[in-house]
Short mmCIF file of N, CA and C in Angstrom, two decimals:
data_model
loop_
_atom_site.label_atom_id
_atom_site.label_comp_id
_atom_site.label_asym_id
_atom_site.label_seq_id
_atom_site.Cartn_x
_atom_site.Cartn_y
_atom_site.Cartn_z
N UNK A 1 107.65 85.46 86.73
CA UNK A 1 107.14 86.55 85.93
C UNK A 1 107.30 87.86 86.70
N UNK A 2 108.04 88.64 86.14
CA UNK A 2 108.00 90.01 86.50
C UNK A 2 106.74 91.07 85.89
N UNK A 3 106.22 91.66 87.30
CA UNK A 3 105.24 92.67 86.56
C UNK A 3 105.38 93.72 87.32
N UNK A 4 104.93 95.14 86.57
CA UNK A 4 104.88 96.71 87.09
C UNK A 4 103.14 96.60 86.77
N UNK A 5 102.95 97.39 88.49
CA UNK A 5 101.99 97.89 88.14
C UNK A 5 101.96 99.94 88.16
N UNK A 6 100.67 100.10 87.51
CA UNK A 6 101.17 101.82 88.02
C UNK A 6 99.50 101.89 87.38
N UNK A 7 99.72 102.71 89.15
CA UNK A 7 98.33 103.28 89.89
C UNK A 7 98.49 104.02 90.44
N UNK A 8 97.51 104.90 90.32
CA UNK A 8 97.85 106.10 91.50
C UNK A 8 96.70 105.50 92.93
N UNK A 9 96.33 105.11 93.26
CA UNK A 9 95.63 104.37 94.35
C UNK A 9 96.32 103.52 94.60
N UNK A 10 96.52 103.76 95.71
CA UNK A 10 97.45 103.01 97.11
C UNK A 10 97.11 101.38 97.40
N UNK A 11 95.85 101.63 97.63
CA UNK A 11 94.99 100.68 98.35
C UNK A 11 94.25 99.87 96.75
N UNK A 12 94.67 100.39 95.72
CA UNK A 12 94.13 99.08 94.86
C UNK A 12 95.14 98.91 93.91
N UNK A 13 96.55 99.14 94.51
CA UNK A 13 97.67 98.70 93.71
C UNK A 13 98.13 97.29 95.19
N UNK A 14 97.47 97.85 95.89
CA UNK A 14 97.68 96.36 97.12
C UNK A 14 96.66 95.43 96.43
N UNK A 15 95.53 96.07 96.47
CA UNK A 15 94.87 94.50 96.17
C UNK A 15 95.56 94.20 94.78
N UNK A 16 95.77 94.23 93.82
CA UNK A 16 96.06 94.21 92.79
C UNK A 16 97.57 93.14 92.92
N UNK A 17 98.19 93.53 94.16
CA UNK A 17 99.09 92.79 94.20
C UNK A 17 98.97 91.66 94.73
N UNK A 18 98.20 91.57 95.45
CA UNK A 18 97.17 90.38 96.42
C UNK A 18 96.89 89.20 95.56
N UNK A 19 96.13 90.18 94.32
CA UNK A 19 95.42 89.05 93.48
C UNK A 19 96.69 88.35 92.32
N UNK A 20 97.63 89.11 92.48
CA UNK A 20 98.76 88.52 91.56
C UNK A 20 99.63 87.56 92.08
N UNK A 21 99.69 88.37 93.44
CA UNK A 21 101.16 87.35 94.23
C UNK A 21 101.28 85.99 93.81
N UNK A 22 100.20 85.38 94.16
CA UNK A 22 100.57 83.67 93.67
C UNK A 22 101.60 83.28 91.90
N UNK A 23 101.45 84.07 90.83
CA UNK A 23 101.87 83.76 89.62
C UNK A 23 103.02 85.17 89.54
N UNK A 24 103.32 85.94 90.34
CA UNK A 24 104.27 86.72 89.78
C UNK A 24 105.38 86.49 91.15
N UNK A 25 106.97 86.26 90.33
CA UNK A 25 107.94 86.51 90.99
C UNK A 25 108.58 87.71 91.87
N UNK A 26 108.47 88.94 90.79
CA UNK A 26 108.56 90.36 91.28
C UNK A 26 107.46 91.08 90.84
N UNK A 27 107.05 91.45 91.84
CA UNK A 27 106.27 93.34 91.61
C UNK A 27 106.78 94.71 91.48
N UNK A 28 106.55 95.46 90.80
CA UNK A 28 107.24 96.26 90.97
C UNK A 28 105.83 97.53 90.66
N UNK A 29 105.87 98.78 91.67
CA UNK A 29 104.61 99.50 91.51
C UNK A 29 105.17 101.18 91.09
N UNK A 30 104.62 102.00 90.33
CA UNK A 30 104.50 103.40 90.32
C UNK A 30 103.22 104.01 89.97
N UNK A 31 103.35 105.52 90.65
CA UNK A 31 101.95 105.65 90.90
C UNK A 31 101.33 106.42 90.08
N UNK A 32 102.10 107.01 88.99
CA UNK A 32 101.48 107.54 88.10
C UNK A 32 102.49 107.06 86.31
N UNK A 33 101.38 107.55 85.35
CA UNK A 33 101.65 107.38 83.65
C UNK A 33 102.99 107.74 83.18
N UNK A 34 103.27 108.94 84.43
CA UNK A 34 104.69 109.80 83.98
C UNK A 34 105.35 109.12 84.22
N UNK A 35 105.64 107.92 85.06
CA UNK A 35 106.63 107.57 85.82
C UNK A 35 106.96 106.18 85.15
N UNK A 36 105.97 105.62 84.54
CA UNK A 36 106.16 104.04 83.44
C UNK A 36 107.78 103.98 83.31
N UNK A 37 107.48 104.92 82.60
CA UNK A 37 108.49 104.70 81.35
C UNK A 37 109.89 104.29 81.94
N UNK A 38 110.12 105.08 82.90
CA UNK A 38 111.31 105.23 83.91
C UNK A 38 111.39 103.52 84.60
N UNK A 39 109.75 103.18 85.48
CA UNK A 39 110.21 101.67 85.91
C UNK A 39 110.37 100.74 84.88
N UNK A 40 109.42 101.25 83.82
CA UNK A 40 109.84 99.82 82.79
C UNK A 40 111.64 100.10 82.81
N UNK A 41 112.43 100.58 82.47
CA UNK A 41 113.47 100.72 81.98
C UNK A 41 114.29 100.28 83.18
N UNK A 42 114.11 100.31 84.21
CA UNK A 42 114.79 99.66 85.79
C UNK A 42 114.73 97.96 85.83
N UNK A 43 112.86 97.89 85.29
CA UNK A 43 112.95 96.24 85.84
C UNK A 43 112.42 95.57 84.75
N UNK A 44 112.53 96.23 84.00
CA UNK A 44 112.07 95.39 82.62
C UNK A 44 110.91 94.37 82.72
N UNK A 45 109.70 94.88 83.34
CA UNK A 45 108.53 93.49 83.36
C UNK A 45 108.12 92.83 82.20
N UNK A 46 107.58 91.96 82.75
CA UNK A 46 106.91 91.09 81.32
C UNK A 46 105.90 91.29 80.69
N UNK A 47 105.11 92.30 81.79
CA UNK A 47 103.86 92.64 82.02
C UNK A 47 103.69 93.88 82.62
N UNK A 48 103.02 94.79 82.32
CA UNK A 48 102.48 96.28 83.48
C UNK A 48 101.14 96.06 83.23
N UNK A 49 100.82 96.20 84.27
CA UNK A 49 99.24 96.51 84.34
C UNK A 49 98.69 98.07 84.75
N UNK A 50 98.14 98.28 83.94
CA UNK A 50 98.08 100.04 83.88
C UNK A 50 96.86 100.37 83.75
N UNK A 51 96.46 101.33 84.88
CA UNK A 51 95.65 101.82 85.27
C UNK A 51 94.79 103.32 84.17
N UNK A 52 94.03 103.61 83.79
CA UNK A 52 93.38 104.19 83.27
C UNK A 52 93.59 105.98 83.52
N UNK A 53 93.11 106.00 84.55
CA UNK A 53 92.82 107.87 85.13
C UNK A 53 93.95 107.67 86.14
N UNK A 54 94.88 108.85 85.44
CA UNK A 54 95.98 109.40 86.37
C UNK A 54 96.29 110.84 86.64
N UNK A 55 96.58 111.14 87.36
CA UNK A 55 96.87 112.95 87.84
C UNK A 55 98.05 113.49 86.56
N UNK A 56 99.08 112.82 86.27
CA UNK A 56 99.93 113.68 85.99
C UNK A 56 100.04 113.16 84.53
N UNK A 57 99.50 111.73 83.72
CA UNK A 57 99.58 111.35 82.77
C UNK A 57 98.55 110.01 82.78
N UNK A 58 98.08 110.13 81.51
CA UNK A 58 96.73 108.77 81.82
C UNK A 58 97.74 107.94 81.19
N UNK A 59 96.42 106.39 81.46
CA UNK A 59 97.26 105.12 81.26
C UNK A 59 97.41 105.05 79.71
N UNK A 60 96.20 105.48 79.14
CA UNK A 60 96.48 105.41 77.33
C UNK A 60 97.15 106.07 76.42
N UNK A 61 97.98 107.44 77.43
CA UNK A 61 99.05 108.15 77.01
C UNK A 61 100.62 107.56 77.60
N UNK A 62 100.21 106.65 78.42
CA UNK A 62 101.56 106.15 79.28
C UNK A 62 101.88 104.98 78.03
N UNK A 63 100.75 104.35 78.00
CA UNK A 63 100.82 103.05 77.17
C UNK A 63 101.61 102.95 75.49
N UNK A 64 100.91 104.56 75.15
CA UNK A 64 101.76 104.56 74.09
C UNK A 64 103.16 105.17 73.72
N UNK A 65 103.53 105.31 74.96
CA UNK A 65 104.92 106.36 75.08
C UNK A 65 105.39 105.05 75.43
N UNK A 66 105.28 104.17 75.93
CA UNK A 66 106.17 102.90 76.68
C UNK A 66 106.03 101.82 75.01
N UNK A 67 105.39 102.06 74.58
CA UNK A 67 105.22 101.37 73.59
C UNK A 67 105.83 101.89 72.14
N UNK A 68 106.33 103.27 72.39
CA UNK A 68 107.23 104.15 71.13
C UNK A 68 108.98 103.66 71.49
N UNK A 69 108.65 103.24 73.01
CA UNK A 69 110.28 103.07 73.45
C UNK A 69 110.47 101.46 73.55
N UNK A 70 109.46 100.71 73.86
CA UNK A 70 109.30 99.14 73.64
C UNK A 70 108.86 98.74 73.34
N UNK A 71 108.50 98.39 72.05
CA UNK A 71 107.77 97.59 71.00
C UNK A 71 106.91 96.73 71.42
N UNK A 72 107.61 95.99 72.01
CA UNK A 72 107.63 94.48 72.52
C UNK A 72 106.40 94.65 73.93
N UNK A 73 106.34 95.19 74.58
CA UNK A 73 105.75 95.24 75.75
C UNK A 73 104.43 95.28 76.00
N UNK A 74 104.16 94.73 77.08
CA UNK A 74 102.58 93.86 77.13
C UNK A 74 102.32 94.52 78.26
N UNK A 75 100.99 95.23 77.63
CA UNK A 75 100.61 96.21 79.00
C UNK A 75 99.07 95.64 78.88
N UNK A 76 98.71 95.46 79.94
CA UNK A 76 97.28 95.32 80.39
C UNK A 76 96.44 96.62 80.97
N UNK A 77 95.22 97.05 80.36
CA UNK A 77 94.65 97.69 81.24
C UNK A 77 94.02 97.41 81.91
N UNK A 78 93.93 97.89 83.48
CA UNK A 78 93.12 97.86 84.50
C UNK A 78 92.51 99.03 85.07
N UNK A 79 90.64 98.79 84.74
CA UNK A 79 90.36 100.46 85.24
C UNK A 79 88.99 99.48 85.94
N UNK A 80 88.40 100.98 86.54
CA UNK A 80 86.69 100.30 86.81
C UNK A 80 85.77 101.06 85.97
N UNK A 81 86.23 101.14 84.50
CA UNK A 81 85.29 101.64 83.37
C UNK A 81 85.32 100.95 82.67
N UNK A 82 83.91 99.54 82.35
CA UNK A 82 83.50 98.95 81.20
C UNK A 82 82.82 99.31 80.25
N UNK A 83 83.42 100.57 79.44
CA UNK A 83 83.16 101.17 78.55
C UNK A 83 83.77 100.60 76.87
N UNK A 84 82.77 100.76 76.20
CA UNK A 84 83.51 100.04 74.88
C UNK A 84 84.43 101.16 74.03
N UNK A 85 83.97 102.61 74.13
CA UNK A 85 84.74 103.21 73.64
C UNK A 85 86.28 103.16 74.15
N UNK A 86 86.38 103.31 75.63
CA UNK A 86 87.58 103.47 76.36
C UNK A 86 88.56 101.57 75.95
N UNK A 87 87.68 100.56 75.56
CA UNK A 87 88.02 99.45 75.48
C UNK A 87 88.91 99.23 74.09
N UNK A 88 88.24 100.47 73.22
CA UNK A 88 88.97 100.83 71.52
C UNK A 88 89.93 101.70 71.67
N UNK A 89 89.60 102.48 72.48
CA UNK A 89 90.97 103.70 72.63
C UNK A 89 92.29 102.65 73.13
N UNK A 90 91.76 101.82 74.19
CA UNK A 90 93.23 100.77 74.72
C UNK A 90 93.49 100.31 73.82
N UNK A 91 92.70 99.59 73.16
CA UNK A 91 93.58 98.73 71.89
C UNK A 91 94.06 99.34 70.58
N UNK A 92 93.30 100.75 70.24
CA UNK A 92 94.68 101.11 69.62
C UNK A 92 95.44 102.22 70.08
N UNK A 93 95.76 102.02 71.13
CA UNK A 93 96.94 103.10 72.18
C UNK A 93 97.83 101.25 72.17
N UNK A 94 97.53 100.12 72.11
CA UNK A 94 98.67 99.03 72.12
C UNK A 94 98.49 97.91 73.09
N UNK A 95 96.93 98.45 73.81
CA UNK A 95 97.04 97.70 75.35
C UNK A 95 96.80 96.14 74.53
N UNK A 96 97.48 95.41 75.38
CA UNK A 96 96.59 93.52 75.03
C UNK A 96 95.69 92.86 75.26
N UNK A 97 95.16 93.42 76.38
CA UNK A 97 93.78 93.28 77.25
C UNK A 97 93.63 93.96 78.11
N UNK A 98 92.15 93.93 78.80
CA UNK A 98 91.50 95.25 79.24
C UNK A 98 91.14 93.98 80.35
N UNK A 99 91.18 94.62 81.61
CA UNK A 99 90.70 94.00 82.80
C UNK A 99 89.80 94.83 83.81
N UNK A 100 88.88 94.50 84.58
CA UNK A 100 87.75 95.61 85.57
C UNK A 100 88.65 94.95 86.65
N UNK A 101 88.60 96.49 87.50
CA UNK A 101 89.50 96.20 89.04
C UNK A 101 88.11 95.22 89.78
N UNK A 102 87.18 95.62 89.79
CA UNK A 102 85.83 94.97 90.43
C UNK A 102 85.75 93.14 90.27
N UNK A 103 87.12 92.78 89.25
CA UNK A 103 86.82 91.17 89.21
C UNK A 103 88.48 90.74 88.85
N UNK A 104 89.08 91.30 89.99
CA UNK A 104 90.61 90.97 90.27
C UNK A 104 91.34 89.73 90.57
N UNK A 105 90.01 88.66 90.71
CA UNK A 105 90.24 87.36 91.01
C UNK A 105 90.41 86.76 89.18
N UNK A 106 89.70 87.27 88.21
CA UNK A 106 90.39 86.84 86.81
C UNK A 106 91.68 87.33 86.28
N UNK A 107 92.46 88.09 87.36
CA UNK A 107 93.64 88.70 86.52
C UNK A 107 94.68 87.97 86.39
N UNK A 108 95.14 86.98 87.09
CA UNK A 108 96.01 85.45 86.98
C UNK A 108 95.55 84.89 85.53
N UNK A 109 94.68 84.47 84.97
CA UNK A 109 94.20 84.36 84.06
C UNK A 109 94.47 84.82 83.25
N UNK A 110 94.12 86.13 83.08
CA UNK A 110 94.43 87.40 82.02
C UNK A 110 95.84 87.61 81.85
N UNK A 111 96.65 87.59 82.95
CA UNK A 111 98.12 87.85 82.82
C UNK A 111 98.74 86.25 81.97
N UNK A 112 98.03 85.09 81.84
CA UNK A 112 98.90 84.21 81.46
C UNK A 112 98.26 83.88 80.13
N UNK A 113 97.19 84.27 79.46
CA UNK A 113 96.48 84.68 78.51
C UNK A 113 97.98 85.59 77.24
N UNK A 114 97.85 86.26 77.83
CA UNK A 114 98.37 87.66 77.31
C UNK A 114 99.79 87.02 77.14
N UNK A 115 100.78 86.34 78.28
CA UNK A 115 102.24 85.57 78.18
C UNK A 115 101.58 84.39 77.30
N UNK A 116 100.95 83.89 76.77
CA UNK A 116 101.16 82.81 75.76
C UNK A 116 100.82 83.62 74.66
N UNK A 117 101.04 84.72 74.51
CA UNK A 117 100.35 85.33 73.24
C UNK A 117 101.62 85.80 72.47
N UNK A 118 102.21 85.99 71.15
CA UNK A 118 103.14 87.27 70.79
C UNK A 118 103.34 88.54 71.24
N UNK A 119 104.10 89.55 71.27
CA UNK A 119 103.67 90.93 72.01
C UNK A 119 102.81 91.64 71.46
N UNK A 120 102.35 92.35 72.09
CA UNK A 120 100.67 92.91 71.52
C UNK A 120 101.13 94.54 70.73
N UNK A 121 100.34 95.16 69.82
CA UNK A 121 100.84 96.28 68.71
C UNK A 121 99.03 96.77 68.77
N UNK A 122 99.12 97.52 67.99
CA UNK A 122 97.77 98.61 68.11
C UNK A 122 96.84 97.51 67.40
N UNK A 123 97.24 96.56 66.70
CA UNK A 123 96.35 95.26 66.35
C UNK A 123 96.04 94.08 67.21
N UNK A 124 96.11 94.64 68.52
CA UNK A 124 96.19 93.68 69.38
C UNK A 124 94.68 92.92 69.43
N UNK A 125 95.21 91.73 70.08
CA UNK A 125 93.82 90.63 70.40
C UNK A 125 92.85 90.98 71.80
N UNK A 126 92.88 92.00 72.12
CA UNK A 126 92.09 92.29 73.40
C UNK A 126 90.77 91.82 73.71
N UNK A 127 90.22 91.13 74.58
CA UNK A 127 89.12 91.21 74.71
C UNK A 127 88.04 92.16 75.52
#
């Protein structure tokens, strides 16, 4: 399984990779919303996991620009806001599920959740 992540934090796009390594083949990381669009189109993941609050473009404006150019694509959010509003804005910006960085040991889970699923659309199944 190929996945992008994009974070602008250094140090929790490592852990993030930490908690993935075991189920993903390639990683691939950028550090901000602006920049998605560009790695999706390099490494084509199966999966991005996308981060919420960014400097130069947020994740729910990244999500739906990657999602005007790939239909198909399964983006996860990952923030440390368990907010229900921000949990409705992801799902209809396209996200498939919503993950807290604070419990990074369920994201193996979540990522193979989301791969047995169809690709996710602003009607997505998020929990």
């Amino acid at each position: 399984m190929k996945i992008l992540i994009v974070e602008d934090n250094q140090t929790v796009r490592r852990l993030i990779r930490r908690a993935i390594n075991d189920i993903a083949d390639n990683i691939y990381e950028c550090e901000d919303g602006a920049d998605a669009l560009a790695a999706y189109n390099e490494h084509r993941p199966d999966i991005v996991l996308m981060d919420v609050r960014m400097p130069r473009m947020d994740g729910l404006s990244a999500t739906r620009l990657l999602l005007r150019h790939h239909p198909g694509a399964r983006i996860i959010i990952v923030t440390d806001y368990n907010d229900d509003e921000l949990r409705t804005a992801a799902r209809e910006a396209g996200a498939c599920a919503y993950a807290l960085k604070h419990n990074l040991t369920e994201l193996d889970t979540v990522l193979e959740d989301v791969l047995g699923r169809p690709p996710c659309s602003s009607s997505s199944h998020m929990d």
